Every structure is written in structure tokens, then in C-alpha cells.
Tab-separated table of C-alpha atoms and ligand atoms in Angstrom:
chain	number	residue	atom	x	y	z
A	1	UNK	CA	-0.868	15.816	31.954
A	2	UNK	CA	0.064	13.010	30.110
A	3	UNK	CA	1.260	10.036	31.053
A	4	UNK	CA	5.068	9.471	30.336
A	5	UNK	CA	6.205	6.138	28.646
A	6	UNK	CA	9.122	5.213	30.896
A	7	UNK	CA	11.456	3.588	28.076
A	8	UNK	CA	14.580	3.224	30.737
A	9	UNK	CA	12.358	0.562	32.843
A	10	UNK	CA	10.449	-1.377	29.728
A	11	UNK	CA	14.368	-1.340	28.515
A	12	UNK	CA	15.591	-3.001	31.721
A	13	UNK	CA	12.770	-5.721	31.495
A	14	UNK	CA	13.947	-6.178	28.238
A	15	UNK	CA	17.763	-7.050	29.528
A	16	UNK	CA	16.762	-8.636	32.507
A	17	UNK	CA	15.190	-11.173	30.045
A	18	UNK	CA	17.793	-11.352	27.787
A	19	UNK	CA	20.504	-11.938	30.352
A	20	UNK	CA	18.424	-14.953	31.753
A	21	UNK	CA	18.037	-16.483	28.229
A	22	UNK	CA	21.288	-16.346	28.032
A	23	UNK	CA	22.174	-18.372	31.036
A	24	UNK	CA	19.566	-20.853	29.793
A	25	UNK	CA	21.123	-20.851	26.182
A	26	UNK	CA	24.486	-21.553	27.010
A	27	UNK	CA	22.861	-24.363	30.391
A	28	UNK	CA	21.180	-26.038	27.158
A	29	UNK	CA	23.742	-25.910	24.481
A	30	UNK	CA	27.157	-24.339	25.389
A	31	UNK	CA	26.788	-21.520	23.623
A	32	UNK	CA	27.573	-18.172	24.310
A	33	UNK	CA	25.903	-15.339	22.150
A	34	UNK	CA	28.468	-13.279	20.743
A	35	UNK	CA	28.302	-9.672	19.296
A	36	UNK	CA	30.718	-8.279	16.978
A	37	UNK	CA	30.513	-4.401	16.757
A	38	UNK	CA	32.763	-3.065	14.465
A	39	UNK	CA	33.530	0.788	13.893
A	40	UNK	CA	35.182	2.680	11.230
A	41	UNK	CA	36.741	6.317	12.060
A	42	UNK	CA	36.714	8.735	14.714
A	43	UNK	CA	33.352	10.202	14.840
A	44	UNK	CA	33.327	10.468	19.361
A	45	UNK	CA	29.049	10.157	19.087
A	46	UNK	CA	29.455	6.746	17.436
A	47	UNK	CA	32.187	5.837	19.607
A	48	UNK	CA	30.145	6.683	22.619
A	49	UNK	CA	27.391	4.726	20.690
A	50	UNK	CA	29.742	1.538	20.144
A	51	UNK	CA	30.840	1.732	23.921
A	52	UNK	CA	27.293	1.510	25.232
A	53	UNK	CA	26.374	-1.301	22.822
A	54	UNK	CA	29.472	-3.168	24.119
A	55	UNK	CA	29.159	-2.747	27.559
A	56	UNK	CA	25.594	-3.737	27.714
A	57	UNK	CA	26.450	-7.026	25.456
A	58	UNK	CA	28.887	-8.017	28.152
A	59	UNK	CA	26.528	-7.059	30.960
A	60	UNK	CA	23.780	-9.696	28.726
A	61	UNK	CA	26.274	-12.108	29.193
A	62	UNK	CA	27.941	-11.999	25.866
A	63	UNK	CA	30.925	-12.063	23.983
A	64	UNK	CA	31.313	-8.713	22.824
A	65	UNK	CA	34.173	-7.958	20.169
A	66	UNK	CA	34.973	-4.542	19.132
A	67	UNK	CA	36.493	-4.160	15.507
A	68	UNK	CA	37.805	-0.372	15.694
A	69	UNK	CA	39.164	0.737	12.313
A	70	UNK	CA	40.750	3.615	10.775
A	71	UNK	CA	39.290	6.369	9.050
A	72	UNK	CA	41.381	5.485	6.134
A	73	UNK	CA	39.914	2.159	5.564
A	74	UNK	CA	38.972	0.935	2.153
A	75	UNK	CA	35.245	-0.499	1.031
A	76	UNK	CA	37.386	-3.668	0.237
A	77	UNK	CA	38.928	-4.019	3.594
A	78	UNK	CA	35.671	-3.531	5.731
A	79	UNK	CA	33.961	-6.039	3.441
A	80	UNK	CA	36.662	-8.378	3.923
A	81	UNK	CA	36.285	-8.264	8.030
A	82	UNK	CA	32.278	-9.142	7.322
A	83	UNK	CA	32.931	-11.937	5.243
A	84	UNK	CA	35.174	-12.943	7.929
A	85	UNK	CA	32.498	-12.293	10.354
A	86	UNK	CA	30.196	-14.041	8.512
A	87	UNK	CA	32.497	-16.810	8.264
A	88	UNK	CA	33.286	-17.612	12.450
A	89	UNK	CA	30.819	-19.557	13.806
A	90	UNK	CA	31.520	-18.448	16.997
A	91	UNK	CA	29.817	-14.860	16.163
A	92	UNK	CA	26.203	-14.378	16.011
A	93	UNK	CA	25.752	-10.914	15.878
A	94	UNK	CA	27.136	-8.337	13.594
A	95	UNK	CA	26.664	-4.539	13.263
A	96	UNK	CA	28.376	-1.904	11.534
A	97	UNK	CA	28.061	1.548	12.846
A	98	UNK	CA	26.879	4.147	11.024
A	99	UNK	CA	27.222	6.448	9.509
A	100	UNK	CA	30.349	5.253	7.857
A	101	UNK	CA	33.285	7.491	6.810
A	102	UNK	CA	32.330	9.556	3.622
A	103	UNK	CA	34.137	7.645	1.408
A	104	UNK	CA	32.305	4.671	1.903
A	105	UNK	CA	29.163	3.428	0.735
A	106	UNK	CA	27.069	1.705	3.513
A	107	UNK	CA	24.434	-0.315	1.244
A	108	UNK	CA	27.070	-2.757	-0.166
A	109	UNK	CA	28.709	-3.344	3.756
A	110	UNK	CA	25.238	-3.761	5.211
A	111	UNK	CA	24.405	-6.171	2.133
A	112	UNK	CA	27.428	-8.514	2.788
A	113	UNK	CA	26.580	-8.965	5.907
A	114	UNK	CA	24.872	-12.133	6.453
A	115	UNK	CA	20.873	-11.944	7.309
A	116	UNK	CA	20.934	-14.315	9.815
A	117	UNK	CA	23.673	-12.327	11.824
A	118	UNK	CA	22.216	-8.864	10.321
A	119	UNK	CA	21.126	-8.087	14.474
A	120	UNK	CA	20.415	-4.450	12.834
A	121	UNK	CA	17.990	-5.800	11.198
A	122	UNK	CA	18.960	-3.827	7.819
A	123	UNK	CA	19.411	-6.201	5.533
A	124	UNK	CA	17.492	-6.288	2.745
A	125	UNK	CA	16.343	-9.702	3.768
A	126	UNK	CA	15.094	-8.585	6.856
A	127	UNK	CA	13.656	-5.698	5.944
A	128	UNK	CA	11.838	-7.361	3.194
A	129	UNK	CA	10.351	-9.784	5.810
A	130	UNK	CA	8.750	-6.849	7.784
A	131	UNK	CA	7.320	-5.486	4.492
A	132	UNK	CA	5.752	-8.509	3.335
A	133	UNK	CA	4.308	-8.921	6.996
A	134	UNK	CA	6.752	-11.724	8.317
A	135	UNK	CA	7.652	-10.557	11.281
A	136	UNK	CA	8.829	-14.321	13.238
A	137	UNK	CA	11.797	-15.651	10.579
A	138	UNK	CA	14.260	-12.590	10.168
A	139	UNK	CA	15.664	-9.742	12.605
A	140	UNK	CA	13.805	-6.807	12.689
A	141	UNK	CA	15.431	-3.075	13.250
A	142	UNK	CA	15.951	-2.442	17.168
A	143	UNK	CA	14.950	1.526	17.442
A	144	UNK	CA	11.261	0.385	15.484
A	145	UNK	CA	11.213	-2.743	17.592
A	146	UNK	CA	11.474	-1.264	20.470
A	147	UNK	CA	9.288	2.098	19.779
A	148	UNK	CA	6.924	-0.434	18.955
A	149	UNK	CA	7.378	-2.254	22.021
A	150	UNK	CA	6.426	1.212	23.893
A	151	UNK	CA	3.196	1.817	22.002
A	152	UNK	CA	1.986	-1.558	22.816
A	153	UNK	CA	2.406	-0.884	26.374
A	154	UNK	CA	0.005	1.862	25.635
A	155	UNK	CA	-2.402	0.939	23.221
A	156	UNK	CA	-2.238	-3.604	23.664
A	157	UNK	CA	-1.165	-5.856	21.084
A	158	UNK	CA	-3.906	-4.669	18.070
A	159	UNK	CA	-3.999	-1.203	17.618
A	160	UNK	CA	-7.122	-1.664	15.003
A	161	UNK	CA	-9.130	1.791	14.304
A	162	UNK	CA	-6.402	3.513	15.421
A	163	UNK	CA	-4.556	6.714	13.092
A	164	UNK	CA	-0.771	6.367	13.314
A	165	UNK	CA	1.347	9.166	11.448
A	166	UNK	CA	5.313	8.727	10.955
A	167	UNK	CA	7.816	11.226	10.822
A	168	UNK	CA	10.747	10.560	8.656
A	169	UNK	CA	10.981	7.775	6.169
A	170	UNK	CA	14.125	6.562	6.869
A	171	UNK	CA	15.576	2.724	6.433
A	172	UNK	CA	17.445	2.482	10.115
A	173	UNK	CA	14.139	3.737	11.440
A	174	UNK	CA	10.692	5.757	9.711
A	175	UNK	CA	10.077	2.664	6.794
A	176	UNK	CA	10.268	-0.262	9.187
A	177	UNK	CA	8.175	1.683	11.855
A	178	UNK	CA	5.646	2.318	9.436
A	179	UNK	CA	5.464	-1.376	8.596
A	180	UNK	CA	4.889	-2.417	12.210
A	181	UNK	CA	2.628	-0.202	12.933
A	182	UNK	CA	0.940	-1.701	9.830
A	183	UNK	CA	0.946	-5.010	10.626
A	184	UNK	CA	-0.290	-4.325	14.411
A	185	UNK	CA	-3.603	-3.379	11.934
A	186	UNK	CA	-3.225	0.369	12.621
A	187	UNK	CA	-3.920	2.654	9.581
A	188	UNK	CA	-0.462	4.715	8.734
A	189	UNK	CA	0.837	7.699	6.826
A	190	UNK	CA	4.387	8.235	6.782
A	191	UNK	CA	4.839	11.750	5.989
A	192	UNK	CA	7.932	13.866	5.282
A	193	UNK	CA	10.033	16.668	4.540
A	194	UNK	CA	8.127	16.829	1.182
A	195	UNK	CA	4.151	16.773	3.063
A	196	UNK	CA	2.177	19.176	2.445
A	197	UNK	CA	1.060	20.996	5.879
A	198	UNK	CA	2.502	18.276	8.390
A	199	UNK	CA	0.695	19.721	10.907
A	200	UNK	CA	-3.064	19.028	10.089
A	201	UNK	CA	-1.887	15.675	9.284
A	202	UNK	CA	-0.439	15.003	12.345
A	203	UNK	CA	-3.447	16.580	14.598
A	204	UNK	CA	-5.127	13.477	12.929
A	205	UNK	CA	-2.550	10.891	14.928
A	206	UNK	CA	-3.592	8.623	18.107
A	207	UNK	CA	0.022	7.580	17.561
A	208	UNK	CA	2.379	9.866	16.352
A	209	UNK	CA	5.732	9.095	16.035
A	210	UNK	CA	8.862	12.056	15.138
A	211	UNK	CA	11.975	10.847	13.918
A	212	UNK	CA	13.429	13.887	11.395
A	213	UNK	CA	16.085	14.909	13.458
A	214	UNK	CA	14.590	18.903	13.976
A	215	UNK	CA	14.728	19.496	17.778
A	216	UNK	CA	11.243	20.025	18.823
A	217	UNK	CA	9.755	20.231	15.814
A	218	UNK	CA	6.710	18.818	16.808
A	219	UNK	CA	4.538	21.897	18.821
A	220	UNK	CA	1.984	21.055	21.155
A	221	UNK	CA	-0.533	21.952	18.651
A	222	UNK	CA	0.155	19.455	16.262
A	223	UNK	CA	-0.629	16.526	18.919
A	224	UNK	CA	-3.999	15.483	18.791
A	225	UNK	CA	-5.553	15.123	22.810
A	226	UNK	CA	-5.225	11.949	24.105
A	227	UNK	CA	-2.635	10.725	21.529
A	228	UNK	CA	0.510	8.704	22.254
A	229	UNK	CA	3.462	10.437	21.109
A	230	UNK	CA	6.346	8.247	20.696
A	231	UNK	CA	10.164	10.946	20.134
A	232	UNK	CA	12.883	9.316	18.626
A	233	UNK	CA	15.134	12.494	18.465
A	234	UNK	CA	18.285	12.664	19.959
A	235	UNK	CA	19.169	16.421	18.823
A	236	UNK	CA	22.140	18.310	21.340
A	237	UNK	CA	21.210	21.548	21.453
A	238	UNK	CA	23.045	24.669	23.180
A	239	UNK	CA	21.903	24.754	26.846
A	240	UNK	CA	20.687	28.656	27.873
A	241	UNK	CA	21.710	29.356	31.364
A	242	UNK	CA	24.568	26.594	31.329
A	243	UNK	CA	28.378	27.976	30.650
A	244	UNK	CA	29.261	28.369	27.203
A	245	UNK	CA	29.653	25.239	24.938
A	246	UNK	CA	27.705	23.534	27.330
A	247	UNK	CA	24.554	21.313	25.503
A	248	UNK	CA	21.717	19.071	26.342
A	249	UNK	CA	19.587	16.686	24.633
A	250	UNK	CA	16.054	17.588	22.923
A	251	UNK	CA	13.891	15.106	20.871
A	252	UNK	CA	11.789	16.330	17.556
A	253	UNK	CA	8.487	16.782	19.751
A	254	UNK	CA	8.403	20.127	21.771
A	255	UNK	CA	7.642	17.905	25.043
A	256	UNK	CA	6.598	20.777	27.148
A	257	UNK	CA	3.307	21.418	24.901
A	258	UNK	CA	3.113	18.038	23.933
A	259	UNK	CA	2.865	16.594	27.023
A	260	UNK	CA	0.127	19.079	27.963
A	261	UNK	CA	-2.277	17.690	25.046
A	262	UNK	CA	-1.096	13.827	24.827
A	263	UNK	CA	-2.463	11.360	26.704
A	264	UNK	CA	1.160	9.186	26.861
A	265	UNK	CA	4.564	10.449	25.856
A	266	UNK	CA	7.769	9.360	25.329
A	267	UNK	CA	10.845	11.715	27.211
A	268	UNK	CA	14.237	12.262	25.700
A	269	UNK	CA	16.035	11.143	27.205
A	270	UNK	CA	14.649	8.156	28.881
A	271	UNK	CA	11.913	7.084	25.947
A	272	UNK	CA	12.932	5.368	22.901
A	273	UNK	CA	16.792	5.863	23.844
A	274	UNK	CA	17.746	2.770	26.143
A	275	UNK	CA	15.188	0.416	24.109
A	276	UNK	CA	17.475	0.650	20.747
A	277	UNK	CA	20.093	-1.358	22.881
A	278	UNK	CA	17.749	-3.322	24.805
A	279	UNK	CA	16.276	-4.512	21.727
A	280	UNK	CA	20.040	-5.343	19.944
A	281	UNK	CA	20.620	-7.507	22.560
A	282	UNK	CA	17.286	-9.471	22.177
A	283	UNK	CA	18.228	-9.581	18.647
A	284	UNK	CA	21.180	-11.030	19.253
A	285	UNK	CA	20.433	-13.794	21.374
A	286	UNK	CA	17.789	-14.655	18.564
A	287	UNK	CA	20.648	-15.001	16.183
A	288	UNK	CA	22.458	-17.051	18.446
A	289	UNK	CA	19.485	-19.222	19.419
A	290	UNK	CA	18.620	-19.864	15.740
A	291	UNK	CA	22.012	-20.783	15.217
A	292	UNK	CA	22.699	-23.179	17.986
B	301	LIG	N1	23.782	4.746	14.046
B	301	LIG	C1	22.735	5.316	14.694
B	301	LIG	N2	21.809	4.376	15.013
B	301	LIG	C2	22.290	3.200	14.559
B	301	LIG	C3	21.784	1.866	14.589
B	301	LIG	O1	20.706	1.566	15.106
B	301	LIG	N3	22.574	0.927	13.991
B	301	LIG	C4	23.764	1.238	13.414
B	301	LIG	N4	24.467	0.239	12.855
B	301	LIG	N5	24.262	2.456	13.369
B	301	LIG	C5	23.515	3.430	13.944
């Protein structure tokens, strides 16, 4: 059986560290890191979402301020709150939930928002900096920072001669993973929905990673033995034997199977989940170290 990557713990390091930087930050300088989150619409997942990330800022030690706007609101209107964002020096963190409302376009928010308070890491300054391998000057994305975090508990600091495959190719999470993987010197393929036969390709991973959002994609048969698998699903499926309308969570990896064949796996929940926060809040007392 494999061995399973315990992301709730590695998380909790995470804020126990953060929370103590803190209260050397602001012995130092005065300064207390502060997050603002802001939300547009009603969507209750990202308002569960927002809730976590605020309660866990305050827990850090932060300010946390919570921007909760209508569904109705305009592309000019949330721009205008960034700027203004961007504009207090007492904020050092800012992140827009996603996704937005359909009527607005999410590239042009996370663009006006400056890099060095960008604690998502989306920018296109800070996602430039991962690609061209500078990963110490900008902020990078939390859920890739901290899958990455788990693998190197795992496989060390240099994961030369190693195969890593990526699932998905997404900006929040498969493009930036791909690049740290990378620049840890293993040798990637990011596949996706348009790969021919995932499967073989995957069999080929000693670190495979599944972010497509299909619960339990992934079959045991696609994980090479002894591989890390690293799930960053969160899929809510219908729960058989539970009353009706009842759900729980499933990642993209079939962890039954999977876990039989890998030699370390992540659980969902539990794996990847609490480190996207942890790893926000380290983020943001970067921001507000850099800019004290
Ligand atoms: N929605 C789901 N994950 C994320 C995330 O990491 N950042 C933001 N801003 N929105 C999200």
C-alpha cells in the first residue's frame, strides 16, 4: 500500500510558520500583513472558498478584508476596487475569486491587479517569472506551490531522472505545475483532453499529477508502481448509501486502485486541499515583507 502524503499536517507546518513570521514582521517593522479577498456574486462554493481563506488570514495574524459584491457588478466597477486596492498601502495581498460572474472577463481584473500584491500568483508577471525559471522575485500560484511542496517531501529538492506527467493545462493550476516541476530538473509532459491514449502516457509517470476535474478519472492501471500521485480534484459526487441529495468529495485519481500500485499518494480530501490556503498565506506575508 502506498504511502499517503498527509497534505492537512505539511499545511499546518506551513501556518504555524507563517503565523510566527508574522509576529516577527510586525516586532521588526509595525506591520501587519493584510489580505484583501474580494468576491463577486453568489456562487455558495466560492463563498465557502472566500470564508476559509478569511478565516485562516485572521488565524495567520492578518488583516483580512472581505470585498463581497453583487452579481450585477460591472467590469468597470470591480476594476475600480483593484486600483483602489492597489492604491492602500496598508494592503498587501489581493485576490479575486474565481470564477467571476459570466459577464465578466477575468484576464483584464487579474491584469490590473498589481504583481507585487498578485498573492494568486496569476499575473502575467508572475507567471512569466516561473516560465523563464525565476522562481525568488515574483509570487508564484498557491495550489502548484504547494503540490509542489508535497512532492518534495517525497522525492527531495531535485527530482533529476525522474518522468513527471500533468493533467490539465490550466493557468490557476496545470501550466505553472508543469513549470515547477521543470525547474526542480524533472522531465515533464503536460497532457490533455486532446492526448492521444492518456493512459500509456501516464503509466510512464514517477510523478503524476490529475487536475481535469473528471472524478476518478485516473484508474489504478494508469499509475505506474512506485509512483507518487499527487490529486488535485475536488469533484462532489452523489454519495450511494447516503439519503438522497446527499454528496461527498472525490479527486480525478480513482484512489482505491491507485493507492494499491503507487508508492505515495495524495487523499481528497486531506492532500493538495488545505496546502492551496496554507500556501496564500505564505504568499502573503511575502508581499507584505517585500513591501515593508
Ligand atoms: N477559484 C478556485 N481556486 C482559486 C484560486 O486558487 N484562486 C482564485 N482567485 N480563485 C479560485
Amino acid at each position: 500500500m502506498a504511502t499517503i502524503i498527509n497534505g492537512k499536517e505539511t499545511a499546518g507546518a506551513v501556518i504555524a510558520a507563517v503565523t510566527e513570521g508574522v509576529g516577527s514582521l510586525e516586532r521588526k517593522t509595525g506591520v501587519k500583513p493584510s489580505l484583501a479577498v474580494v468576491i463577486v456574486g453568489d456562487d455558495p462554493a466560492s463563498h465557502t472558498y472566500v470564508a476559509a481563506k478569511s478565516k485562516m488570514a485572521k488565524q495567520c495574524g492578518f488583516n483580512s478584508i472581505q470585498h463581497s459584491l453583487p452579481e450585477g457588478t460591472s467590469q468597470d466597477e470591480l476594476e475600480e476596487l483593484v486600483s483602489q486596492l492597489n492604491a492602500d498601502p496598508a494592503v498587501h495581498g489581493i485576490l479575486v475569486q474565481l470564477p467571476l460572474p459570466k459577464h465578466l472577463k477575468s484576464v483584464p481584473v487579474i491584469e490590473s491587479i498589481s504583481p507585487g500584491k498578485d498573492v494568486d500568483g496569476l499575473h502575467t508577471v508572475n507567471a512569466g517569472k516561473i516560465a523563464t525559471g525565476d522562481l525568488r522575485t515574483g509570487l508564484i500560484s498557491c495550489t502548484p506551490a504547494g503540490a509542489m511542496l508535497l512532492v518534495k517531501k517525497i522525492h527531495g529538492e531535485d527530482l533529476s531522472g525522474l518522468n513527471a506527467v500533468v493533467l490539465g493545462r490550466s493557468n490557476l493550476f496545470g501550466k505553472p505545475m508543469a513549470l515547477l516541476l521543470l525547474a526542480a530538473n524533472a522531465t515533464v509532459i503536460m497532457a490533455h483532453s486532446k492526448t492521444g491514449d492518456l493512459a500509456s502516457i501516464c503509466r510512464n509517470a514517477d510523478i503524476l499529477v490529475a487536475a481535469v476535474g473528471q472524478p476518478q478519472m485516473v484508474k489504478g492501471d494508469w499509475v505506474k508502481p512506485g509512483a507518487t500521485v499527487i490529486d488535485v480534484g475536488i469533484n462532489r459526487v452523489p454519495a450511494p448509501g447516503k439519503c438522497e441529495g446527499q454528496s461527498r468529495l472525490v479527486g480525478d485519481v480513482k484512489y482505491t486502485e491507485a493507492a494499491q500500485v503507487a508508492g505515495a499518494i495524495t487523499p481528497v480530501p486531506g492532500g493538495v486541499g488545505p496546502m492551496t490556503i496554507a500556501m496564500l498565506m505564505a504568499n502573503t506575508l511575502q508581499a507584505a515583507t517585500r513591501a515593508s
